CSV table of C-alpha atoms in Angstrom, one decimal:
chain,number,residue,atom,x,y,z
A,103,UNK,CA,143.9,57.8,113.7
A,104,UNK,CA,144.4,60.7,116.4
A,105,UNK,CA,148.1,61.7,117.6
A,106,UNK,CA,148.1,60.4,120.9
A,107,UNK,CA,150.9,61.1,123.9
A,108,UNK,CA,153.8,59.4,123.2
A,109,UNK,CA,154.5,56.0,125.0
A,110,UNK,CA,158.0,55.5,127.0
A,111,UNK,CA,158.9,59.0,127.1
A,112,UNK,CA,159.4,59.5,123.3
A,113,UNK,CA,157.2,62.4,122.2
A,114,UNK,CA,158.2,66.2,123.4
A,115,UNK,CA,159.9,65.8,127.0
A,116,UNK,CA,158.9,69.3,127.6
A,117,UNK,CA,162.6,71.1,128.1
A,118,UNK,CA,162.4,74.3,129.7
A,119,UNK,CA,162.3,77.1,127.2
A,120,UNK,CA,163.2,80.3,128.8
A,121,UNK,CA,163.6,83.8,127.5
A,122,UNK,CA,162.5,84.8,123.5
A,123,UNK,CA,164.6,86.0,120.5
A,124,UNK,CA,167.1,84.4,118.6
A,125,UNK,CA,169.7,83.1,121.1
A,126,UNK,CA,166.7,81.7,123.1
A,127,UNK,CA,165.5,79.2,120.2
A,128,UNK,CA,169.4,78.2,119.6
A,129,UNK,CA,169.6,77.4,122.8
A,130,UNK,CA,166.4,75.5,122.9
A,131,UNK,CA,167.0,73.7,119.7
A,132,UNK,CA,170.7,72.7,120.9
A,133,UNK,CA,169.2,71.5,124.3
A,134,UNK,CA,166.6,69.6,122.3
A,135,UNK,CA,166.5,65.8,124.0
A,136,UNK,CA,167.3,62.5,121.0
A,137,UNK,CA,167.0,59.4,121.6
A,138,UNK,CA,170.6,58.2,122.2
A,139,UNK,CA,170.6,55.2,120.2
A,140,UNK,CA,170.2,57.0,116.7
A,141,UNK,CA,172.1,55.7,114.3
A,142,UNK,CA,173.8,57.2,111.0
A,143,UNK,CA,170.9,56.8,108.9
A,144,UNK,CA,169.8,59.8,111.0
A,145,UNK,CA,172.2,62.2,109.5
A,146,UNK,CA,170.6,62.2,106.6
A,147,UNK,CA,168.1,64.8,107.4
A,148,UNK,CA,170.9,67.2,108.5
A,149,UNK,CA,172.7,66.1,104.6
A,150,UNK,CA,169.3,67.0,102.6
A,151,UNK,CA,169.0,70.2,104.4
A,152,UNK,CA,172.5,71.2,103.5
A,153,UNK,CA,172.0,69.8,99.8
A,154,UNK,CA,169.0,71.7,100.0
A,155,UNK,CA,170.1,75.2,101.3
A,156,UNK,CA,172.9,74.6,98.3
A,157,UNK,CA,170.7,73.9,95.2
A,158,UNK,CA,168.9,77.1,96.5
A,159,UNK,CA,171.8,79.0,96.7
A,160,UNK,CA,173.2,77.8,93.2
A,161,UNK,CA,169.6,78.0,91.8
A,162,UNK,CA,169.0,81.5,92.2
A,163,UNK,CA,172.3,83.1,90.6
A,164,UNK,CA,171.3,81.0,88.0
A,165,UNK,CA,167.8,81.9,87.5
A,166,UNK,CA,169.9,85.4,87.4
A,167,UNK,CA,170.8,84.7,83.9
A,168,UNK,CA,168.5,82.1,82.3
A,169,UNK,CA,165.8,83.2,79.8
A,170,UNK,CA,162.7,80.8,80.0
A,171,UNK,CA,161.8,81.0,76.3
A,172,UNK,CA,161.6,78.1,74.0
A,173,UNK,CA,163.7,79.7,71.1
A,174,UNK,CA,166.6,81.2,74.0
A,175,UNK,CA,166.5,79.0,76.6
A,176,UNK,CA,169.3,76.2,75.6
A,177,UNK,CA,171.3,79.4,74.6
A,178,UNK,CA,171.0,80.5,77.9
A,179,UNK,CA,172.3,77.7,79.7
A,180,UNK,CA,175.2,77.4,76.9
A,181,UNK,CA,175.7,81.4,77.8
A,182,UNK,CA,176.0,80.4,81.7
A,183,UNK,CA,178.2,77.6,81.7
A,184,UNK,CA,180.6,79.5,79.0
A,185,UNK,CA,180.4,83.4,79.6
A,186,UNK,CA,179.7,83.7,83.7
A,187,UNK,CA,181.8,83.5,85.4
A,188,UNK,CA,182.3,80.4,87.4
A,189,UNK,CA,178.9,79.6,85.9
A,190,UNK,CA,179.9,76.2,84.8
A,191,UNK,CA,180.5,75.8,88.5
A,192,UNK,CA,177.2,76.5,89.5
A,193,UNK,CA,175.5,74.5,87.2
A,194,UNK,CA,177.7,71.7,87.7
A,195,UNK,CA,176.9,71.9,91.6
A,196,UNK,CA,173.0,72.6,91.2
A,197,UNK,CA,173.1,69.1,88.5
A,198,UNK,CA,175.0,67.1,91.2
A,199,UNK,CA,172.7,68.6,93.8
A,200,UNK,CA,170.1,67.6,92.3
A,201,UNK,CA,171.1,63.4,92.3
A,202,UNK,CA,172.5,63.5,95.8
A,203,UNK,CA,169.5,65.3,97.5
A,204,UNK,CA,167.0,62.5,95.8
A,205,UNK,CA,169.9,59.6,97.1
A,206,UNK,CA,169.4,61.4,100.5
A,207,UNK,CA,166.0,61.9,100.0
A,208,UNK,CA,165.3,57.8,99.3
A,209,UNK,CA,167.5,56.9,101.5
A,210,UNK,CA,165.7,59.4,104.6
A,211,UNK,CA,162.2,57.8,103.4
A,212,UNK,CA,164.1,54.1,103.5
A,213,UNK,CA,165.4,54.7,107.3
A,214,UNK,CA,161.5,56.0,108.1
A,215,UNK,CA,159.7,52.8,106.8
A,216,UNK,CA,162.1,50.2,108.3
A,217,UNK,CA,162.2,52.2,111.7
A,218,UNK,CA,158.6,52.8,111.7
A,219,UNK,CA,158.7,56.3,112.1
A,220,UNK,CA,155.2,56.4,111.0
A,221,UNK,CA,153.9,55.1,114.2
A,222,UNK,CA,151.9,57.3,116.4
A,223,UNK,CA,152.4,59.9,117.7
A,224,UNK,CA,154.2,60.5,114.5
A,225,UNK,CA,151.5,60.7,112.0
A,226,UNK,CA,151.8,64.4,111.2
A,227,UNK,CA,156.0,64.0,111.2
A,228,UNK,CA,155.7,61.7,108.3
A,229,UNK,CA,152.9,62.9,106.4
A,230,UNK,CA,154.8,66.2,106.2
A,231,UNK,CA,157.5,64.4,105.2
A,232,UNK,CA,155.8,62.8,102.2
A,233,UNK,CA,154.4,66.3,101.5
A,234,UNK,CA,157.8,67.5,100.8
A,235,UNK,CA,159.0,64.4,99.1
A,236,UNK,CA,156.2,65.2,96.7
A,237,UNK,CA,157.1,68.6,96.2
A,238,UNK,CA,160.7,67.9,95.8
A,239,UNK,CA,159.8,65.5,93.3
A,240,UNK,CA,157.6,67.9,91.3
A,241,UNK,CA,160.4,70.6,91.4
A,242,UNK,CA,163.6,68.2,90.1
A,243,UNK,CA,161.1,67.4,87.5
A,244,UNK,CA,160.5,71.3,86.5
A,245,UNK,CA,164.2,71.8,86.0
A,246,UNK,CA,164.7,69.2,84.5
A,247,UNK,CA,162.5,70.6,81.9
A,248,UNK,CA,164.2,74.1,82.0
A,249,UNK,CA,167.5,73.3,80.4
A,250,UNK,CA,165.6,72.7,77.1
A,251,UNK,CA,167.9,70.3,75.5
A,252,UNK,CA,166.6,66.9,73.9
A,253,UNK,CA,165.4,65.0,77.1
A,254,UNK,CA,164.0,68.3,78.6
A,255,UNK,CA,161.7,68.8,75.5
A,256,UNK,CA,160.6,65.1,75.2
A,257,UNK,CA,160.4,64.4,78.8
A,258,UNK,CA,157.9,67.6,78.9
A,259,UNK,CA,156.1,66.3,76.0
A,260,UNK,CA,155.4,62.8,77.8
A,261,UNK,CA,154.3,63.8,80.9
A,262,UNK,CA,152.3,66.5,79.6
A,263,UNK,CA,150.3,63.6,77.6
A,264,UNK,CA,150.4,61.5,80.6
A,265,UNK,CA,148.6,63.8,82.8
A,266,UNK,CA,146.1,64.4,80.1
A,267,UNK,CA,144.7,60.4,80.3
A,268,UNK,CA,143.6,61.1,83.6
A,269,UNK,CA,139.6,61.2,83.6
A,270,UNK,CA,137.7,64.6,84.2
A,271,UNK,CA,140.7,66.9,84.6
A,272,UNK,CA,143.4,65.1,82.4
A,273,UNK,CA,142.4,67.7,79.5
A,274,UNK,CA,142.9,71.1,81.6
A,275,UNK,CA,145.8,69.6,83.6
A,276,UNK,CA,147.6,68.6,80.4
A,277,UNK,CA,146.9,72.2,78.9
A,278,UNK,CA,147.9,73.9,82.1
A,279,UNK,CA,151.0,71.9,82.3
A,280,UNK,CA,152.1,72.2,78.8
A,281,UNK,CA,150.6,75.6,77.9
A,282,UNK,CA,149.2,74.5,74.9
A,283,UNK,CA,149.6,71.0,72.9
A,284,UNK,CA,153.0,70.6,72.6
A,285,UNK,CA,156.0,72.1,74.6
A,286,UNK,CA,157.4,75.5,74.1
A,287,UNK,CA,157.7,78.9,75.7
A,288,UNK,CA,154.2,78.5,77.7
A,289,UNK,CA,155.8,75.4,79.2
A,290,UNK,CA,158.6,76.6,80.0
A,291,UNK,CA,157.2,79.3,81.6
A,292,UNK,CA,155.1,77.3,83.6
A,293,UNK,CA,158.0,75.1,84.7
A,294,UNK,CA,159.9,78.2,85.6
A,295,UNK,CA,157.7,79.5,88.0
A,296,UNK,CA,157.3,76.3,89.6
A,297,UNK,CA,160.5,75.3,90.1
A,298,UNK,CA,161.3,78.5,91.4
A,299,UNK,CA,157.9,79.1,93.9
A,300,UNK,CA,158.2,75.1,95.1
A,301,UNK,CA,161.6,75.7,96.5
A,302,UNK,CA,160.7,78.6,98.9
A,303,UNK,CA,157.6,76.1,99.7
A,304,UNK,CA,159.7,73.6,100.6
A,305,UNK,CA,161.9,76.0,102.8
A,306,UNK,CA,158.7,76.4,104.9
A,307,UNK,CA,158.0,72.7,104.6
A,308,UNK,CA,161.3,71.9,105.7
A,309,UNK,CA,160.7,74.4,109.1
A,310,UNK,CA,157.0,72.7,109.3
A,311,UNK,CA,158.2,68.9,109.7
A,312,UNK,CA,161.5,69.9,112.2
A,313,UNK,CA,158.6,72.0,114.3
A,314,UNK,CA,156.6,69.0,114.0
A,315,UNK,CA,159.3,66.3,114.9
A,316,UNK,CA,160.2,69.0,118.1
A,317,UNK,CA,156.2,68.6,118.8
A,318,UNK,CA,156.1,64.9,118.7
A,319,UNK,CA,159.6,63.6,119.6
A,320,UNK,CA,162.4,61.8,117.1
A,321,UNK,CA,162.0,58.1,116.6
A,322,UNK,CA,164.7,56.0,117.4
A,323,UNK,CA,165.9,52.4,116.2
A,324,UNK,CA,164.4,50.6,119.5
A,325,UNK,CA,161.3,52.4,119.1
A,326,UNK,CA,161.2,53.0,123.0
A,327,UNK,CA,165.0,54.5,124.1
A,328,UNK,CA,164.3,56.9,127.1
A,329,UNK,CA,163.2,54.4,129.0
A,330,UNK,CA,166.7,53.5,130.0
A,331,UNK,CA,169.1,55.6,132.0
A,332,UNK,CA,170.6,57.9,129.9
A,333,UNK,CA,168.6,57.4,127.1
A,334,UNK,CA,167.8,60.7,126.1
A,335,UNK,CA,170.9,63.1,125.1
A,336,UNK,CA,170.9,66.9,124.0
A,337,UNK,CA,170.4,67.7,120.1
A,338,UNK,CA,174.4,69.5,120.6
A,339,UNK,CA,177.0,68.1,120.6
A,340,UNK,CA,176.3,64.7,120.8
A,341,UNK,CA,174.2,64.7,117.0
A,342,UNK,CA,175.5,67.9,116.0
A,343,UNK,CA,179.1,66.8,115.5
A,344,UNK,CA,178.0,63.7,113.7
A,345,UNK,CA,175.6,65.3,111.4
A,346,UNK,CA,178.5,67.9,110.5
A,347,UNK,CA,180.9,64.7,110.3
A,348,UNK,CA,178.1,63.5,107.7
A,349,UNK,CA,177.8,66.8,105.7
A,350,UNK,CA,181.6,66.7,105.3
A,351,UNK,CA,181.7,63.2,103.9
A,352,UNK,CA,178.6,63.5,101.7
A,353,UNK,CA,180.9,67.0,100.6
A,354,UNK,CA,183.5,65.0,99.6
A,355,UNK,CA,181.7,62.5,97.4
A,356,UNK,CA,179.8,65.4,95.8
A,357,UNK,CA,183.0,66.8,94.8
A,358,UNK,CA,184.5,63.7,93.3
A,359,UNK,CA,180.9,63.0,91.6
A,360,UNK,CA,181.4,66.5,90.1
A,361,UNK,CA,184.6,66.7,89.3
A,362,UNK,CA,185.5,63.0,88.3
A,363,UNK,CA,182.1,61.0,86.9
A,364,UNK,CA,180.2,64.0,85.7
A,365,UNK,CA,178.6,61.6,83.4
A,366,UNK,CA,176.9,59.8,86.3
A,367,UNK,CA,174.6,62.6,86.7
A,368,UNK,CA,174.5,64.4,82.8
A,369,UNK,CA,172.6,63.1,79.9
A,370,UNK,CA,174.7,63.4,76.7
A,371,UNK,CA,171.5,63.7,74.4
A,372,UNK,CA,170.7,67.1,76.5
A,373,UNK,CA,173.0,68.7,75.3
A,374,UNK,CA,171.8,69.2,71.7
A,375,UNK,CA,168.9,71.7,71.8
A,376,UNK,CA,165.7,70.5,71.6
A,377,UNK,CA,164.2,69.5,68.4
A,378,UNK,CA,160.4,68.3,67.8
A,379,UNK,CA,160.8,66.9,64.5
A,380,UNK,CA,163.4,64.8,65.8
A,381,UNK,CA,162.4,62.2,68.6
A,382,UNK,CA,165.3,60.4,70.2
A,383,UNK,CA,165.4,56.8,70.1
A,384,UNK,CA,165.7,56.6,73.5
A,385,UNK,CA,163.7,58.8,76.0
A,386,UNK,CA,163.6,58.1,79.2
A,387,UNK,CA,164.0,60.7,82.7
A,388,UNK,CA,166.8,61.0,85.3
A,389,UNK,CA,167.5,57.6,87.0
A,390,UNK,CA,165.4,58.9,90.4
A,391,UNK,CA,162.5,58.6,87.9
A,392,UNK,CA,163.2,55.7,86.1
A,393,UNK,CA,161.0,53.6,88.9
A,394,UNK,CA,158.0,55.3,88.3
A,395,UNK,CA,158.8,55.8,84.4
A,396,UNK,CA,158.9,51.7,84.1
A,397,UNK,CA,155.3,51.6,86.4
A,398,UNK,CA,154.0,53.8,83.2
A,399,UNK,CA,155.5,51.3,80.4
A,400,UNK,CA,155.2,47.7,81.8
A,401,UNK,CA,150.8,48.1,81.9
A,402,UNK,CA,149.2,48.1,78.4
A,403,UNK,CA,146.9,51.1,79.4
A,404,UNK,CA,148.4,54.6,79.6
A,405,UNK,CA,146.0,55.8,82.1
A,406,UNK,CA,146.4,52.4,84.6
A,407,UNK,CA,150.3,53.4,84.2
A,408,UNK,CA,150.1,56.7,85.3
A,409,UNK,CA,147.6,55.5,88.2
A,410,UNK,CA,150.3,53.2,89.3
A,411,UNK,CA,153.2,55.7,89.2
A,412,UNK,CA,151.3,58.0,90.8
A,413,UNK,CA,150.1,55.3,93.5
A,414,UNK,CA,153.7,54.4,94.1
A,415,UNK,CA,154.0,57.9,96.2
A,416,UNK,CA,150.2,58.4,97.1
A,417,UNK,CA,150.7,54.9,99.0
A,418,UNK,CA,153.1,56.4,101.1
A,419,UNK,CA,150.5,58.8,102.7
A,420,UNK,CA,148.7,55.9,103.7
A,421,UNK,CA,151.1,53.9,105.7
A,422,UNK,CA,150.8,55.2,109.0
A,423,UNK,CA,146.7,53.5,108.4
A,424,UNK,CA,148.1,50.6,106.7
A,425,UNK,CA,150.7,49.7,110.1
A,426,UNK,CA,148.8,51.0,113.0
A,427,UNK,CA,150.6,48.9,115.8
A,428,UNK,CA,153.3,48.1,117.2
A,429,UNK,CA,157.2,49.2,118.2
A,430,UNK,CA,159.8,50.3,116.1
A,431,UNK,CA,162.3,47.3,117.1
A,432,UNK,CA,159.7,44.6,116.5
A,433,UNK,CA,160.4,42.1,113.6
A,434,UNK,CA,163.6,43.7,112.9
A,435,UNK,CA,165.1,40.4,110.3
A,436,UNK,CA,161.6,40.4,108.8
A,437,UNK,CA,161.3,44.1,108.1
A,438,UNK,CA,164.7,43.8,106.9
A,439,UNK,CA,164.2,41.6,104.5
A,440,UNK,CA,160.9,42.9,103.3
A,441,UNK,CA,162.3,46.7,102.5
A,442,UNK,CA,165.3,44.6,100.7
A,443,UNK,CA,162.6,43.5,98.8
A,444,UNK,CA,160.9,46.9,98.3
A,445,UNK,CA,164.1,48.5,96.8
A,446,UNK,CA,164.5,45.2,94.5
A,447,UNK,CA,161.3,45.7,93.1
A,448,UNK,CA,161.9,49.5,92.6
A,449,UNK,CA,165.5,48.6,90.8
A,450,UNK,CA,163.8,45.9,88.5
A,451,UNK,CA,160.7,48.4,87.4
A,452,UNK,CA,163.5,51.2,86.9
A,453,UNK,CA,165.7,48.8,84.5
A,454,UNK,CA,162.6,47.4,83.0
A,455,UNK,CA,162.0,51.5,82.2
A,456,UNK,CA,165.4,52.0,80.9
A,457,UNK,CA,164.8,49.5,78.8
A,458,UNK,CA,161.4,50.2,77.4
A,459,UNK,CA,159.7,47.0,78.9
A,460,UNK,CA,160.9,44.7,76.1
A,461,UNK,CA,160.8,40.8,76.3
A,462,UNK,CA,161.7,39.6,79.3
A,463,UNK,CA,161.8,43.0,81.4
A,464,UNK,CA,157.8,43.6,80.8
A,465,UNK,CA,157.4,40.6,83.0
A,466,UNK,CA,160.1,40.9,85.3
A,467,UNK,CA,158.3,44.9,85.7
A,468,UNK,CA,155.1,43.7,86.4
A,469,UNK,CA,156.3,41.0,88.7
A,470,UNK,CA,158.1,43.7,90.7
A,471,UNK,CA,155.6,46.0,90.6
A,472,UNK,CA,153.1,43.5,92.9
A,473,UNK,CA,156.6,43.5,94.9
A,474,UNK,CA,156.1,47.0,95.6
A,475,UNK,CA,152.7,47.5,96.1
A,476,UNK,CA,152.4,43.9,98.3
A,477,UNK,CA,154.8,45.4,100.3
A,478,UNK,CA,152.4,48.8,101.8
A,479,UNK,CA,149.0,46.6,101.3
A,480,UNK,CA,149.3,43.3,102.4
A,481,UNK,CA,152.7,43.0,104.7
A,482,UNK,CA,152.6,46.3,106.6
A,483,UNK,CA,148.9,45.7,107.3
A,484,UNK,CA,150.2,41.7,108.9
A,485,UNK,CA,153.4,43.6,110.7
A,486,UNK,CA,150.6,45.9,112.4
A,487,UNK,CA,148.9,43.3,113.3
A,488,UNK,CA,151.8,41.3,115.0
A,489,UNK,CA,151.8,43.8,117.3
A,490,UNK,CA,152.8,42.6,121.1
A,491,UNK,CA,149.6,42.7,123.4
A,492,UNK,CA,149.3,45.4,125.7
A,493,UNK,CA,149.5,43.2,128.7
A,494,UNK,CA,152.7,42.5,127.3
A,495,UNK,CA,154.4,45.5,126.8
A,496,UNK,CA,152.9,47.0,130.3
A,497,UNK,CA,154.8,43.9,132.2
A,498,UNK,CA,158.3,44.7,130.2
A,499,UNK,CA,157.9,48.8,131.5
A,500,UNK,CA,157.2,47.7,134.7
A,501,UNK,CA,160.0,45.4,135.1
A,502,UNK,CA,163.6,45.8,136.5
């Protein structure tokens, strides 16, 4: 499906850019015309960004001091958060970053699907948002590894035998993962590098999609708000303001979280080093992969659970195919109740992970795992199709 021009105004209004340099672009960007009907769920690209920018700041005077080595690493982190100073600082904020960016980043993904943000000519907006989402998922799981404590070493060890039962390439992929058959230096090597590239990568991603979005226009809630006088207002002050209103509040939650419930966002087992003669009873990831965790224990077949955990963000790239018509504001109780649905589903398949798919959960799993996948291949397919006729839509411009 081709981007196409934007209907009712809402693609790239073409604002007079004048001049070059610096100053220019600011005042290009701050003249930047937004759909005046955005709501607060569109902060939440301004509150990644900052969380962002933050975990990249605090990451790299860490990566100052840690040693990626399987017999020094856990020493390392112990060295940072007791001998440098304000170093238990930084780790604590890079931890607690590393929760509220995935809440922000669910949440910005959430505010996409019920809006339709997808819809053309938005295509390239939100597959370079999934792209990052991916990436951003890939790197929380790389540091995850890096502290080397109990869950790092286990949590290594099982996606490294995950990605070996895929077919063809599961071998070498497990191998180049791991760096060998089970965890150590080599891994975290690996995981090192990769956590460290991917965050410069998602810097450029990051000024890819908000070129992209300045290309094609910002959705908006009604799917069609320049239409109507005034419906178009400058990117500053009118967003600007609330965005740093946002920022602040988000600030002040992080800083309780951190400060107050640490042990919302720390797991007590890693912090005992890691030991592989010693598995814990209970491994399981960070609660933003607990959904996908579940996906790989509710099937029988290790290979058809990694297919579906992996489907469960693949699917993504596909919705703007699977929901080709339409406006943003049409069916707004129905796509309400379906996306309450969605996040159901993803809650019950994360609990049915925390608990290992025993009795009752492996069913209640499964059940919500047809929950989630009904939801991108059979309902946003029928919203597509309930799609006002064109006749339709050309009479309601045309009107008073």
């Amino acid at each position: 499906m081709a981007d196409e021009t934007p209907p009712c105004g809402q693609g790239n209004t073409g604002t007079a850019q004048t001049g070059t340099g610096p100053l220019a672009f600011a005042r290009a960007y701050a003249a930047f015309p937004l759909p005046a009907d955005l709501n607060w769920l569109w902060t939440f690209g301004a509150v990644l960004v900052a969380l962002l920018g933050l975990m990249l700041a605090s990451g790299l005077f860490l990566a100052l001091t840690y040693t990626p080595d399987a017999g020094l690493a856990f020493s390392s982190v112990e060295s940072i958060e007791r001998r440098v100073p304000y170093g238990w600082l930084l780790r604590a904020m890079h931890m607690t970053g590393a929760s509220f960016c995935m809440v922000a980043l669910y949440v910005h993904t959430l505010r996409g699907l019920y809006y339709r943000a997808y819809l053309p000519p938005r295509q390239t907006v939100w597959g370079t948002g999934c792209a990052l989402m991916a990436m951003l998922m890939i790197t929380a799981f790389a540091g995850y590894v890096l502290p080397w404590g109990q869950m790092s070493y286990w949590g290594a060890d099982v996606a490294g035998r995950a990605v070996a039962t895929l077919p063809l390439v599961g071998g070498w992929l497990g191998s180049v993962v791991l760096g060998g058959e089970t965890p150590g230096t080599a891994t975290l090597h690996r995981m090192f590098v990769l956590h460290f590239a991917l965050a410069f990568v998602i810097v450029g991603g990051i000024a890819l999609h908000v070129a992209v979005l300045h290309r094609r226009g910002s959705s908006s809630p009604s799917g069609c708000s320049s239409s109507a006088p005034g419906g178009m207002l400058p990117f500053h002050p009118y967003f600007t303001v609330r965005d740093m209103l946002a920022v602040v509040l988000v600030a002040l939650a992080f800083v309780l979280v951190m400060g107050l419930w640490p042990e919302l966002i720390a797991e007590p087992a890693n912090y005992r080093p890691a030991n592989p003669l010693h598995t814990p009873v209970d491994i399981e990831p960070e609660w933003y992969f607990l959904p996908f965790y579940g996906m790989m224990q509710v099937v029988p077949s290790q290979l058809g659970g990694v297919l579906l955990a992996g489907g469960a963000v693949a699917v993504l790239f596909a919705v703007p195919w699977l929901d080709r018509g339409g406006r943003a504001g049409e069916q707004a109780i129905i796509r309400l109740l379906a996306l309450a649905l969605l996040v159901a589903a993803a809650v019950v398949v994360a609990c049915a992970g925390r608990h290992h798919a025993h009795g009752a959960w492996l069913l209640a799993g499964r059940v919500a795992i047809g929950v989630y996948y009904a939801y991108f291949l059979l309902f946003l397919p029928w919203l597509g199709r309930q799609a006002l006729p064109a006749a339709s839509d050309g009479a309601k411009e045309a009107g008073p």
